[in-house]
mmCIF file of C-alpha atoms and ligand atoms in Angstrom:
data_model
loop_
_atom_site.group_PDB
_atom_site.id
_atom_site.type_symbol
_atom_site.label_atom_id
_atom_site.label_comp_id
_atom_site.label_asym_id
_atom_site.label_seq_id
_atom_site.Cartn_x
_atom_site.Cartn_y
_atom_site.Cartn_z
ATOM 1 C CA UNK A 16 118.985 100.115 117.730
ATOM 2 C CA UNK A 17 118.267 99.420 114.042
ATOM 3 C CA UNK A 18 120.373 101.626 111.796
ATOM 4 C CA UNK A 19 118.484 103.814 109.326
ATOM 5 C CA UNK A 20 119.096 102.521 105.797
ATOM 6 C CA UNK A 21 117.962 105.601 103.915
ATOM 7 C CA UNK A 22 119.817 108.933 103.836
ATOM 8 C CA UNK A 23 116.775 111.085 104.682
ATOM 9 C CA UNK A 24 116.235 113.059 107.889
ATOM 10 C CA UNK A 25 113.510 112.170 110.413
ATOM 11 C CA UNK A 26 110.954 114.252 108.495
ATOM 12 C CA UNK A 27 111.811 114.784 104.856
ATOM 13 C CA UNK A 28 110.454 116.982 102.045
ATOM 14 C CA UNK A 29 107.344 115.540 100.464
ATOM 15 C CA UNK A 30 107.874 114.950 96.715
ATOM 16 C CA UNK A 31 105.005 115.490 94.274
ATOM 17 C CA UNK A 32 104.536 111.754 93.680
ATOM 18 C CA UNK A 33 104.012 111.209 97.400
ATOM 19 C CA UNK A 34 101.136 113.670 97.327
ATOM 20 C CA UNK A 35 99.773 111.737 94.324
ATOM 21 C CA UNK A 36 100.072 108.455 96.235
ATOM 22 C CA UNK A 37 98.216 110.030 99.159
ATOM 23 C CA UNK A 38 95.455 111.307 96.882
ATOM 24 C CA UNK A 39 94.818 107.784 95.587
ATOM 25 C CA UNK A 40 94.988 106.311 99.084
ATOM 26 C CA UNK A 41 92.519 108.801 100.550
ATOM 27 C CA UNK A 42 90.060 108.583 97.680
ATOM 28 C CA UNK A 43 90.018 104.810 97.890
ATOM 29 C CA UNK A 44 89.790 104.639 101.683
ATOM 30 C CA UNK A 45 86.789 106.967 101.669
ATOM 31 C CA UNK A 46 84.979 104.349 99.576
ATOM 32 C CA UNK A 47 86.353 101.411 101.581
ATOM 33 C CA UNK A 48 85.164 102.876 104.890
ATOM 34 C CA UNK A 49 81.747 103.410 103.332
ATOM 35 C CA UNK A 50 81.461 99.765 102.262
ATOM 36 C CA UNK A 51 82.267 98.363 105.699
ATOM 37 C CA UNK A 52 80.795 101.190 107.768
ATOM 38 C CA UNK A 53 77.370 100.523 106.316
ATOM 39 C CA UNK A 54 77.677 96.722 106.176
ATOM 40 C CA UNK A 55 75.271 94.737 108.351
ATOM 41 C CA UNK A 56 77.731 91.836 108.508
ATOM 42 C CA UNK A 57 80.979 93.473 109.579
ATOM 43 C CA UNK A 58 81.409 95.230 112.919
ATOM 44 C CA UNK A 59 85.196 95.597 113.018
ATOM 45 C CA UNK A 60 87.763 96.502 110.337
ATOM 46 C CA UNK A 61 91.463 97.240 110.354
ATOM 47 C CA UNK A 62 93.825 99.559 108.525
ATOM 48 C CA UNK A 63 97.455 98.521 108.732
ATOM 49 C CA UNK A 64 100.077 101.100 107.744
ATOM 50 C CA UNK A 65 103.131 98.892 107.991
ATOM 51 C CA UNK A 66 105.742 101.512 107.002
ATOM 52 C CA UNK A 67 103.979 104.514 108.477
ATOM 53 C CA UNK A 68 106.756 107.117 108.483
ATOM 54 C CA UNK A 69 107.014 110.049 110.929
ATOM 55 C CA UNK A 70 103.370 111.195 110.645
ATOM 56 C CA UNK A 71 104.254 114.489 108.935
ATOM 57 C CA UNK A 72 106.656 115.804 106.301
ATOM 58 C CA UNK A 73 109.188 118.633 106.683
ATOM 59 C CA UNK A 74 106.708 121.421 105.979
ATOM 60 C CA UNK A 75 104.050 119.890 108.184
ATOM 61 C CA UNK A 76 102.088 118.085 105.447
ATOM 62 C CA UNK A 77 100.400 115.036 106.902
ATOM 63 C CA UNK A 78 101.698 111.539 106.315
ATOM 64 C CA UNK A 79 99.652 108.470 105.467
ATOM 65 C CA UNK A 80 98.553 107.614 109.054
ATOM 66 C CA UNK A 81 96.911 111.007 109.592
ATOM 67 C CA UNK A 82 95.417 111.020 106.105
ATOM 68 C CA UNK A 83 93.909 107.564 106.639
ATOM 69 C CA UNK A 84 92.290 108.757 109.885
ATOM 70 C CA UNK A 85 91.152 112.018 108.356
ATOM 71 C CA UNK A 86 89.505 110.181 105.447
ATOM 72 C CA UNK A 87 87.408 108.333 108.015
ATOM 73 C CA UNK A 88 86.630 110.856 110.727
ATOM 74 C CA UNK A 89 85.886 113.686 108.336
ATOM 75 C CA UNK A 90 83.804 111.534 106.007
ATOM 76 C CA UNK A 91 80.287 112.957 105.563
ATOM 77 C CA UNK A 92 78.734 109.665 106.658
ATOM 78 C CA UNK A 93 81.047 108.885 109.554
ATOM 79 C CA UNK A 94 78.349 109.550 112.178
ATOM 80 C CA UNK A 95 76.239 106.764 110.624
ATOM 81 C CA UNK A 96 78.986 104.188 111.152
ATOM 82 C CA UNK A 97 79.037 104.129 114.948
ATOM 83 C CA UNK A 98 78.229 100.399 114.923
ATOM 84 C CA UNK A 99 81.571 99.646 113.268
ATOM 85 C CA UNK A 100 84.876 99.640 115.089
ATOM 86 C CA UNK A 101 87.770 101.019 113.029
ATOM 87 C CA UNK A 102 91.160 99.834 114.225
ATOM 88 C CA UNK A 103 94.309 101.543 112.950
ATOM 89 C CA UNK A 104 97.692 99.977 113.336
ATOM 90 C CA UNK A 105 100.595 102.258 112.474
ATOM 91 C CA UNK A 106 104.058 100.782 112.424
ATOM 92 C CA UNK A 107 107.394 102.581 111.994
ATOM 93 C CA UNK A 108 110.742 100.934 112.631
ATOM 94 C CA UNK A 109 113.002 103.967 112.867
ATOM 95 C CA UNK A 110 113.072 105.205 116.492
ATOM 96 C CA UNK A 111 113.185 108.933 115.727
ATOM 97 C CA UNK A 112 110.479 108.703 113.109
ATOM 98 C CA UNK A 113 108.463 106.619 115.520
ATOM 99 C CA UNK A 114 108.819 109.362 118.194
ATOM 100 C CA UNK A 115 107.587 111.874 115.650
ATOM 101 C CA UNK A 116 104.664 109.603 114.743
ATOM 102 C CA UNK A 117 103.801 109.085 118.421
ATOM 103 C CA UNK A 118 103.780 112.807 118.982
ATOM 104 C CA UNK A 119 101.359 113.295 116.117
ATOM 105 C CA UNK A 120 99.136 110.422 117.211
ATOM 106 C CA UNK A 121 99.190 111.020 120.988
ATOM 107 C CA UNK A 122 99.343 114.812 121.157
ATOM 108 C CA UNK A 123 98.190 116.458 117.915
ATOM 109 C CA UNK A 124 95.312 114.225 116.843
ATOM 110 C CA UNK A 125 93.339 114.190 120.130
ATOM 111 C CA UNK A 126 93.204 117.988 119.947
ATOM 112 C CA UNK A 127 92.075 117.900 116.382
ATOM 113 C CA UNK A 128 89.205 115.487 116.981
ATOM 114 C CA UNK A 129 87.939 116.202 120.456
ATOM 115 C CA UNK A 130 86.118 114.262 121.787
ATOM 116 C CA UNK A 131 87.871 111.345 120.151
ATOM 117 C CA UNK A 132 85.343 109.022 118.434
ATOM 118 C CA UNK A 133 84.740 105.932 120.578
ATOM 119 C CA UNK A 134 84.720 103.551 117.605
ATOM 120 C CA UNK A 135 88.198 104.569 116.358
ATOM 121 C CA UNK A 136 91.224 102.950 117.994
ATOM 122 C CA UNK A 137 94.823 103.712 117.091
ATOM 123 C CA UNK A 138 97.810 101.525 117.958
ATOM 124 C CA UNK A 139 101.333 102.675 117.157
ATOM 125 C CA UNK A 140 104.164 100.122 116.947
ATOM 126 C CA UNK A 141 107.912 100.575 116.686
ATOM 127 C CA UNK A 142 108.914 97.314 115.002
ATOM 128 C CA UNK A 143 110.394 95.851 111.926
ATOM 129 C CA UNK A 144 107.407 95.197 109.652
ATOM 130 C CA UNK A 145 108.232 91.514 109.304
ATOM 131 C CA UNK A 146 108.277 91.075 113.090
ATOM 132 C CA UNK A 147 105.029 92.973 113.431
ATOM 133 C CA UNK A 148 103.297 90.892 110.758
ATOM 134 C CA UNK A 149 104.577 87.603 112.231
ATOM 135 C CA UNK A 150 103.258 88.756 115.613
ATOM 136 C CA UNK A 151 99.821 89.478 114.152
ATOM 137 C CA UNK A 152 99.764 86.093 112.458
ATOM 138 C CA UNK A 153 100.787 84.409 115.703
ATOM 139 C CA UNK A 154 97.770 85.914 117.482
ATOM 140 C CA UNK A 155 95.219 84.365 115.123
ATOM 141 C CA UNK A 156 93.545 81.394 116.779
ATOM 142 C CA UNK A 157 93.203 78.233 114.688
ATOM 143 C CA UNK A 158 90.019 78.325 112.633
ATOM 144 C CA UNK A 159 89.767 82.116 112.936
ATOM 145 C CA UNK A 160 90.745 84.781 110.430
ATOM 146 C CA UNK A 161 91.823 88.396 110.571
ATOM 147 C CA UNK A 162 89.167 91.110 110.461
ATOM 148 C CA UNK A 163 88.698 92.794 107.043
ATOM 149 C CA UNK A 164 92.027 94.476 106.572
ATOM 150 C CA UNK A 165 93.382 97.157 104.280
ATOM 151 C CA UNK A 166 97.167 96.875 104.332
ATOM 152 C CA UNK A 167 99.306 99.747 103.086
ATOM 153 C CA UNK A 168 102.872 98.522 102.611
ATOM 154 C CA UNK A 169 105.008 101.466 101.701
ATOM 155 C CA UNK A 170 108.716 100.851 102.260
ATOM 156 C CA UNK A 171 111.480 102.947 100.722
ATOM 157 C CA UNK A 172 113.120 99.995 99.023
ATOM 158 C CA UNK A 173 112.613 96.313 98.366
ATOM 159 C CA UNK A 174 113.303 94.790 101.782
ATOM 160 C CA UNK A 175 110.952 93.504 104.463
ATOM 161 C CA UNK A 176 107.911 93.010 102.261
ATOM 162 C CA UNK A 177 108.349 89.437 101.093
ATOM 163 C CA UNK A 178 105.751 87.788 98.899
ATOM 164 C CA UNK A 179 105.440 84.914 101.354
ATOM 165 C CA UNK A 180 104.699 87.216 104.293
ATOM 166 C CA UNK A 181 102.114 89.110 102.256
ATOM 167 C CA UNK A 182 100.513 85.842 101.233
ATOM 168 C CA UNK A 183 100.168 84.643 104.805
ATOM 169 C CA UNK A 184 99.028 87.973 106.236
ATOM 170 C CA UNK A 185 96.505 88.739 103.509
ATOM 171 C CA UNK A 186 95.196 85.284 102.658
ATOM 172 C CA UNK A 187 91.760 86.129 104.109
ATOM 173 C CA UNK A 188 88.921 86.917 101.778
ATOM 174 C CA UNK A 189 88.367 90.554 102.752
ATOM 175 C CA UNK A 190 92.024 91.529 102.951
ATOM 176 C CA UNK A 191 93.339 94.112 100.498
ATOM 177 C CA UNK A 192 96.765 95.417 99.703
ATOM 178 C CA UNK A 193 98.191 98.700 98.429
ATOM 179 C CA UNK A 194 101.914 98.152 98.014
ATOM 180 C CA UNK A 195 104.958 100.075 96.809
ATOM 181 C CA UNK A 196 107.085 98.231 94.251
ATOM 182 C CA UNK A 197 110.636 99.563 94.017
ATOM 183 C CA UNK A 198 110.800 99.238 90.239
ATOM 184 C CA UNK A 199 113.919 101.359 89.807
ATOM 185 C CA UNK A 200 116.027 99.115 92.052
ATOM 186 C CA UNK A 201 114.594 95.897 90.670
ATOM 187 C CA UNK A 202 115.148 97.035 87.104
ATOM 188 C CA UNK A 203 118.718 98.094 87.815
ATOM 189 C CA UNK A 204 119.911 95.370 90.135
ATOM 190 C CA UNK A 205 117.937 92.161 89.546
ATOM 191 C CA UNK A 206 120.366 89.491 88.428
ATOM 192 C CA UNK A 207 123.391 91.483 89.536
ATOM 193 C CA UNK A 208 124.685 89.179 92.252
ATOM 194 C CA UNK A 209 123.832 86.681 94.924
ATOM 195 C CA UNK A 210 123.313 89.058 97.852
ATOM 196 C CA UNK A 211 120.861 91.373 96.119
ATOM 197 C CA UNK A 212 119.168 88.537 94.232
ATOM 198 C CA UNK A 213 118.380 86.801 97.523
ATOM 199 C CA UNK A 214 116.386 89.928 98.480
ATOM 200 C CA UNK A 215 114.609 89.993 95.125
ATOM 201 C CA UNK A 216 113.776 86.327 95.503
ATOM 202 C CA UNK A 217 111.958 87.197 98.748
ATOM 203 C CA UNK A 218 110.277 90.169 97.114
ATOM 204 C CA UNK A 219 108.978 88.208 94.119
ATOM 205 C CA UNK A 220 108.565 84.867 95.871
ATOM 206 C CA UNK A 221 110.457 83.207 93.000
ATOM 207 C CA UNK A 222 113.638 83.644 90.976
ATOM 208 C CA UNK A 223 112.000 84.050 87.567
ATOM 209 C CA UNK A 224 113.257 87.651 87.533
ATOM 210 C CA UNK A 225 116.599 86.163 86.491
ATOM 211 C CA UNK A 226 114.956 85.441 83.103
ATOM 212 C CA UNK A 227 114.175 89.126 82.471
ATOM 213 C CA UNK A 228 115.579 90.492 79.190
ATOM 214 C CA UNK A 229 118.873 92.254 79.924
ATOM 215 C CA UNK A 230 117.751 95.760 79.005
ATOM 216 C CA UNK A 231 115.199 97.992 77.328
ATOM 217 C CA UNK A 232 111.465 98.430 77.841
ATOM 218 C CA UNK A 233 110.978 94.652 77.555
ATOM 219 C CA UNK A 234 112.984 94.184 80.726
ATOM 220 C CA UNK A 235 110.854 96.655 82.675
ATOM 221 C CA UNK A 236 107.628 95.158 81.371
ATOM 222 C CA UNK A 237 108.776 91.635 82.233
ATOM 223 C CA UNK A 238 109.609 92.603 85.824
ATOM 224 C CA UNK A 239 106.375 94.551 86.277
ATOM 225 C CA UNK A 240 104.294 91.690 84.891
ATOM 226 C CA UNK A 241 106.119 89.090 86.950
ATOM 227 C CA UNK A 242 105.373 90.981 90.173
ATOM 228 C CA UNK A 243 101.728 91.373 89.152
ATOM 229 C CA UNK A 244 101.441 87.673 88.278
ATOM 230 C CA UNK A 245 102.988 86.649 91.572
ATOM 231 C CA UNK A 246 100.539 88.812 93.546
ATOM 232 C CA UNK A 247 97.732 87.042 91.700
ATOM 233 C CA UNK A 248 99.163 83.538 91.799
ATOM 234 C CA UNK A 249 100.947 83.341 95.141
ATOM 235 C CA UNK A 250 98.668 85.644 97.150
ATOM 236 C CA UNK A 251 95.448 84.645 95.345
ATOM 237 C CA UNK A 252 94.357 88.190 94.618
ATOM 238 C CA UNK A 253 91.767 88.061 91.840
ATOM 239 C CA UNK A 254 92.305 91.666 90.747
ATOM 240 C CA UNK A 255 95.588 93.554 90.613
ATOM 241 C CA UNK A 256 96.161 97.033 89.169
ATOM 242 C CA UNK A 257 99.383 99.049 89.073
ATOM 243 C CA UNK A 258 99.954 102.788 88.914
ATOM 244 C CA UNK A 259 103.331 104.175 87.762
ATOM 245 C CA UNK A 260 105.154 107.015 89.472
ATOM 246 C CA UNK A 261 107.475 108.735 86.996
ATOM 247 C CA UNK A 262 110.371 110.705 88.455
ATOM 248 C CA UNK A 263 111.788 114.051 87.311
ATOM 249 C CA UNK A 264 114.101 112.393 84.783
ATOM 250 C CA UNK A 265 111.099 110.828 83.051
ATOM 251 C CA UNK A 266 111.762 107.268 84.262
ATOM 252 C CA UNK A 267 109.443 105.083 86.293
ATOM 253 C CA UNK A 268 110.729 105.162 89.858
ATOM 254 C CA UNK A 269 108.140 102.906 91.387
ATOM 255 C CA UNK A 270 104.732 101.377 90.931
ATOM 256 C CA UNK A 271 101.914 101.180 93.413
ATOM 257 C CA UNK A 272 100.035 97.900 93.151
ATOM 258 C CA UNK A 273 96.498 97.525 94.441
ATOM 259 C CA UNK A 274 95.267 94.000 95.090
ATOM 260 C CA UNK A 275 91.818 92.748 96.034
ATOM 261 C CA UNK A 276 89.455 89.801 95.634
ATOM 262 C CA UNK A 277 86.400 92.039 95.358
ATOM 263 C CA UNK A 278 85.262 93.382 91.997
ATOM 264 C CA UNK A 279 83.520 96.476 93.409
ATOM 265 C CA UNK A 280 86.568 97.372 95.482
ATOM 266 C CA UNK A 281 88.656 97.047 92.334
ATOM 267 C CA UNK A 282 86.250 99.354 90.514
ATOM 268 C CA UNK A 283 86.533 101.966 93.255
ATOM 269 C CA UNK A 284 90.309 101.895 93.224
ATOM 270 C CA UNK A 285 90.339 102.273 89.451
ATOM 271 C CA UNK A 286 88.076 105.285 89.881
ATOM 272 C CA UNK A 287 90.535 106.726 92.436
ATOM 273 C CA UNK A 288 93.434 106.184 90.014
ATOM 274 C CA UNK A 289 91.545 107.693 87.058
ATOM 275 C CA UNK A 290 90.782 110.736 89.214
ATOM 276 C CA UNK A 291 94.492 111.338 89.497
ATOM 277 C CA UNK A 292 95.281 110.518 85.875
ATOM 278 C CA UNK A 293 92.225 111.230 83.687
ATOM 279 C CA UNK A 294 94.088 109.999 80.592
ATOM 280 C CA UNK A 295 93.718 106.419 81.833
ATOM 281 C CA UNK A 296 97.445 105.759 81.476
ATOM 282 C CA UNK A 297 97.695 104.944 85.184
ATOM 283 C CA UNK A 298 100.760 107.106 85.715
ATOM 284 C CA UNK A 299 101.780 110.274 87.484
ATOM 285 C CA UNK A 300 104.746 112.381 86.396
ATOM 286 C CA UNK A 301 106.635 114.547 88.876
ATOM 287 C CA UNK A 302 107.554 116.867 85.975
ATOM 288 C CA UNK A 303 103.915 117.587 85.216
ATOM 289 C CA UNK A 304 102.828 117.900 88.835
ATOM 290 C CA UNK A 305 102.032 121.599 88.691
ATOM 291 C CA UNK A 306 100.333 121.560 85.311
ATOM 292 C CA UNK A 307 96.607 121.590 85.352
ATOM 293 C CA UNK A 308 94.588 119.176 83.300
ATOM 294 C CA UNK A 309 92.754 121.598 81.058
ATOM 295 C CA UNK A 310 90.388 119.302 79.231
ATOM 296 C CA UNK A 311 88.736 115.976 79.640
ATOM 297 C CA UNK A 312 90.913 113.348 77.989
ATOM 298 C CA UNK A 313 88.382 110.552 78.182
ATOM 299 C CA UNK A 314 88.449 108.497 75.013
ATOM 300 C CA UNK A 315 86.260 105.396 75.126
ATOM 301 C CA UNK A 316 86.883 104.300 71.528
ATOM 302 C CA UNK A 317 89.295 101.545 72.609
ATOM 303 C CA UNK A 318 86.632 100.278 75.033
ATOM 304 C CA UNK A 319 83.891 100.470 72.408
ATOM 305 C CA UNK A 320 86.023 98.425 69.998
ATOM 306 C CA UNK A 321 86.959 95.899 72.651
ATOM 307 C CA UNK A 322 83.343 95.341 73.730
ATOM 308 C CA UNK A 323 82.214 95.062 70.102
ATOM 309 C CA UNK A 324 84.842 92.417 69.482
ATOM 310 C CA UNK A 325 84.577 90.513 72.762
ATOM 311 C CA UNK A 326 80.774 90.229 72.742
ATOM 312 C CA UNK A 327 80.336 90.000 68.948
ATOM 313 C CA UNK A 328 77.241 87.987 68.027
ATOM 314 C CA UNK A 329 75.933 87.833 71.627
ATOM 315 C CA UNK A 330 73.081 89.330 73.643
ATOM 316 C CA UNK A 331 74.312 89.862 77.194
ATOM 317 C CA UNK A 332 73.063 91.294 80.476
ATOM 318 C CA UNK A 333 74.400 94.736 81.386
ATOM 319 C CA UNK A 334 75.942 93.243 84.526
ATOM 320 C CA UNK A 335 78.074 90.865 82.454
ATOM 321 C CA UNK A 336 79.386 93.826 80.478
ATOM 322 C CA UNK A 337 80.039 95.797 83.670
ATOM 323 C CA UNK A 338 81.998 92.911 85.184
ATOM 324 C CA UNK A 339 84.050 92.572 82.022
ATOM 325 C CA UNK A 340 84.861 96.292 81.935
ATOM 326 C CA UNK A 341 86.031 96.359 85.549
ATOM 327 C CA UNK A 342 87.937 93.079 85.586
ATOM 328 C CA UNK A 343 89.427 92.981 82.092
ATOM 329 C CA UNK A 344 89.926 96.521 80.806
ATOM 330 C CA UNK A 345 91.657 99.648 82.123
ATOM 331 C CA UNK A 346 88.267 101.417 82.385
ATOM 332 C CA UNK A 347 85.950 101.503 85.407
ATOM 333 C CA UNK A 348 82.188 101.122 85.639
ATOM 334 C CA UNK A 349 81.511 104.892 85.546
ATOM 335 C CA UNK A 350 82.725 104.920 81.926
ATOM 336 C CA UNK A 351 80.322 102.282 80.719
ATOM 337 C CA UNK A 352 76.865 103.692 80.167
ATOM 338 C CA UNK A 353 76.825 107.320 79.006
ATOM 339 C CA UNK A 354 80.365 107.437 77.605
ATOM 340 C CA UNK A 355 80.453 104.039 75.924
ATOM 341 C CA UNK A 356 77.161 102.183 75.437
ATOM 342 C CA UNK A 357 75.119 105.281 74.616
ATOM 343 C CA UNK A 358 77.708 106.269 72.006
ATOM 344 C CA UNK A 359 77.702 102.758 70.551
ATOM 345 C CA UNK A 360 73.917 102.773 70.396
ATOM 346 C CA UNK A 361 73.870 106.145 68.676
ATOM 347 C CA UNK A 362 76.390 104.809 66.134
ATOM 348 C CA UNK A 363 74.365 101.651 65.538
ATOM 349 C CA UNK A 364 76.981 99.340 67.106
ATOM 350 C CA UNK A 365 74.573 97.874 69.685
ATOM 351 C CA UNK A 366 70.830 97.380 70.146
ATOM 352 C CA UNK A 367 68.717 96.200 73.059
ATOM 353 C CA UNK A 368 65.673 93.890 72.977
ATOM 354 C CA UNK A 369 64.269 95.078 76.338
ATOM 355 C CA UNK A 370 65.439 98.641 76.834
ATOM 356 C CA UNK A 371 62.648 100.947 78.040
ATOM 357 C CA UNK A 372 64.336 104.273 77.352
ATOM 358 C CA UNK A 373 67.046 104.895 74.832
ATOM 359 C CA UNK A 374 70.491 105.545 76.387
ATOM 360 C CA UNK A 375 69.380 104.122 79.737
ATOM 361 C CA UNK A 376 70.818 100.792 80.875
ATOM 362 C CA UNK A 377 69.343 99.854 84.263
ATOM 363 C CA UNK A 378 69.856 96.413 85.860
ATOM 364 C CA UNK A 379 68.433 93.676 83.678
ATOM 365 C CA UNK A 380 69.014 95.509 80.407
ATOM 366 C CA UNK A 381 70.109 93.167 77.622
ATOM 367 C CA UNK A 382 72.549 94.428 75.033
ATOM 368 C CA UNK A 383 73.005 92.899 71.590
ATOM 369 C CA UNK A 384 76.343 93.143 69.818
ATOM 370 C CA UNK A 385 76.155 92.291 66.096
ATOM 371 C CA UNK A 386 78.367 89.491 64.797
HETATM 372 C C1 LIG B 275 108.128 105.677 102.302
HETATM 373 S S1 LIG B 275 108.275 105.940 103.996
HETATM 374 C C2 LIG B 275 106.618 105.889 104.579
HETATM 375 C C3 LIG B 275 105.784 107.032 104.185
HETATM 376 C C4 LIG B 275 104.365 106.971 104.723
HETATM 377 N N1 LIG B 275 103.731 105.679 104.421
HETATM 378 C C5 LIG B 275 103.525 108.072 104.098
HETATM 379 O O1 LIG B 275 102.938 107.832 103.017
HETATM 380 O O2 LIG B 275 103.455 109.157 104.650
HETATM 381 C C6 LIG B 275 108.886 104.394 104.583
HETATM 382 C C7 LIG B 275 109.060 104.336 106.090
HETATM 383 O O3 LIG B 275 109.317 102.984 106.470
HETATM 384 C C8 LIG B 275 110.277 102.975 107.506
HETATM 385 N N2 LIG B 275 110.874 101.627 107.482
HETATM 386 C C9 LIG B 275 111.938 101.201 106.757
HETATM 387 N N3 LIG B 275 112.136 99.880 106.935
HETATM 388 C C10 LIG B 275 111.154 99.457 107.778
HETATM 389 C C11 LIG B 275 110.787 98.182 108.300
HETATM 390 N N4 LIG B 275 111.473 97.095 107.997
HETATM 391 N N5 LIG B 275 109.717 98.098 109.099
HETATM 392 C C12 LIG B 275 108.997 99.206 109.397
HETATM 393 N N6 LIG B 275 109.296 100.441 108.954
HETATM 394 C C13 LIG B 275 110.359 100.561 108.133
HETATM 395 C C14 LIG B 275 111.186 104.122 107.176
HETATM 396 O O4 LIG B 275 111.870 104.593 108.335
HETATM 397 C C15 LIG B 275 110.227 105.151 106.605
HETATM 398 O O5 LIG B 275 109.772 106.022 107.602
#
């Protein structure tokens, strides 16, 4: 029997940043289900929770597997998606946590959603994630690919989620990844000895982390950026966005990285992250968990300046601007029209040769940025 590496009990107390992680996950999945549920081209999708946990926390709060199901089955449009099969694969290595997960999945959930929707299938596995993933890869017939897959890889530490495995599992066009990056451990231990560095080499898929500055914010930034670059380069994800989880001492404990090849999916995840942190800093602080956001922090001046500079002297289609905002800036598409372009137009920073109504930027609108 595999020995538990972490000191926590079977079901542990849910920290504030875990709730924050769940909020992002649920908000994004609601959009993701909508995209595939209403697609005429896709009839089967998968959600893989590779480090699923026990299904519930110590006070009964639901874990990620239940939340992922709930986001689907309780979605307002779920009834319209009966032509799409949703396959959930929950994996937990620890035997006692797996028993707890099985109890939730086999006993609690069928009571909650009775009758159980025919197009939702749940499979629970009790394996090491690497073994599970290798097994899935082994089942793919030559010339075939995996169904569109959202993979949530949420270990406690930095083991069993190697860059190479992620590359092979998620090499298919419609595969997406939401992954925990154990920044605290990497920042503290990278370069500290052969045994641990061998693990980090698997995690990063290279040994460039050995070149990180020895200390200070530059070290953290280097390690964060290296992981992001590797997800882009090695795993061929076109769009990667991180979100920082700051612990009670005010230090970044971990990052969540979202990876996709689809611009609209990226936009939706950025929206989910902004919903949690309306300042646009892409971070959540345990210390501030109970404080309400009292006012809207949205400041689009940096975006206005960036657009003015990037497109200076050009007349461009609104869609080009939208793509740029999503792919190249921290903002998402919902910030573009009313909060940014309309303000720029009012201030005389843009004009349009074909706009029908002022402050409206429908498809096809051309926008002129002065030189
Ligand atoms: C952070 S917890 C998961 C929390 C869960 N995703 C949630 O959000 O509710 C990580 C889980 O991974 C399990 N685990 C650790 N190593 C594993 C491995 N190699 N393969 C599969 N599960 C593993 C742990 O027992 C633990 O339950």
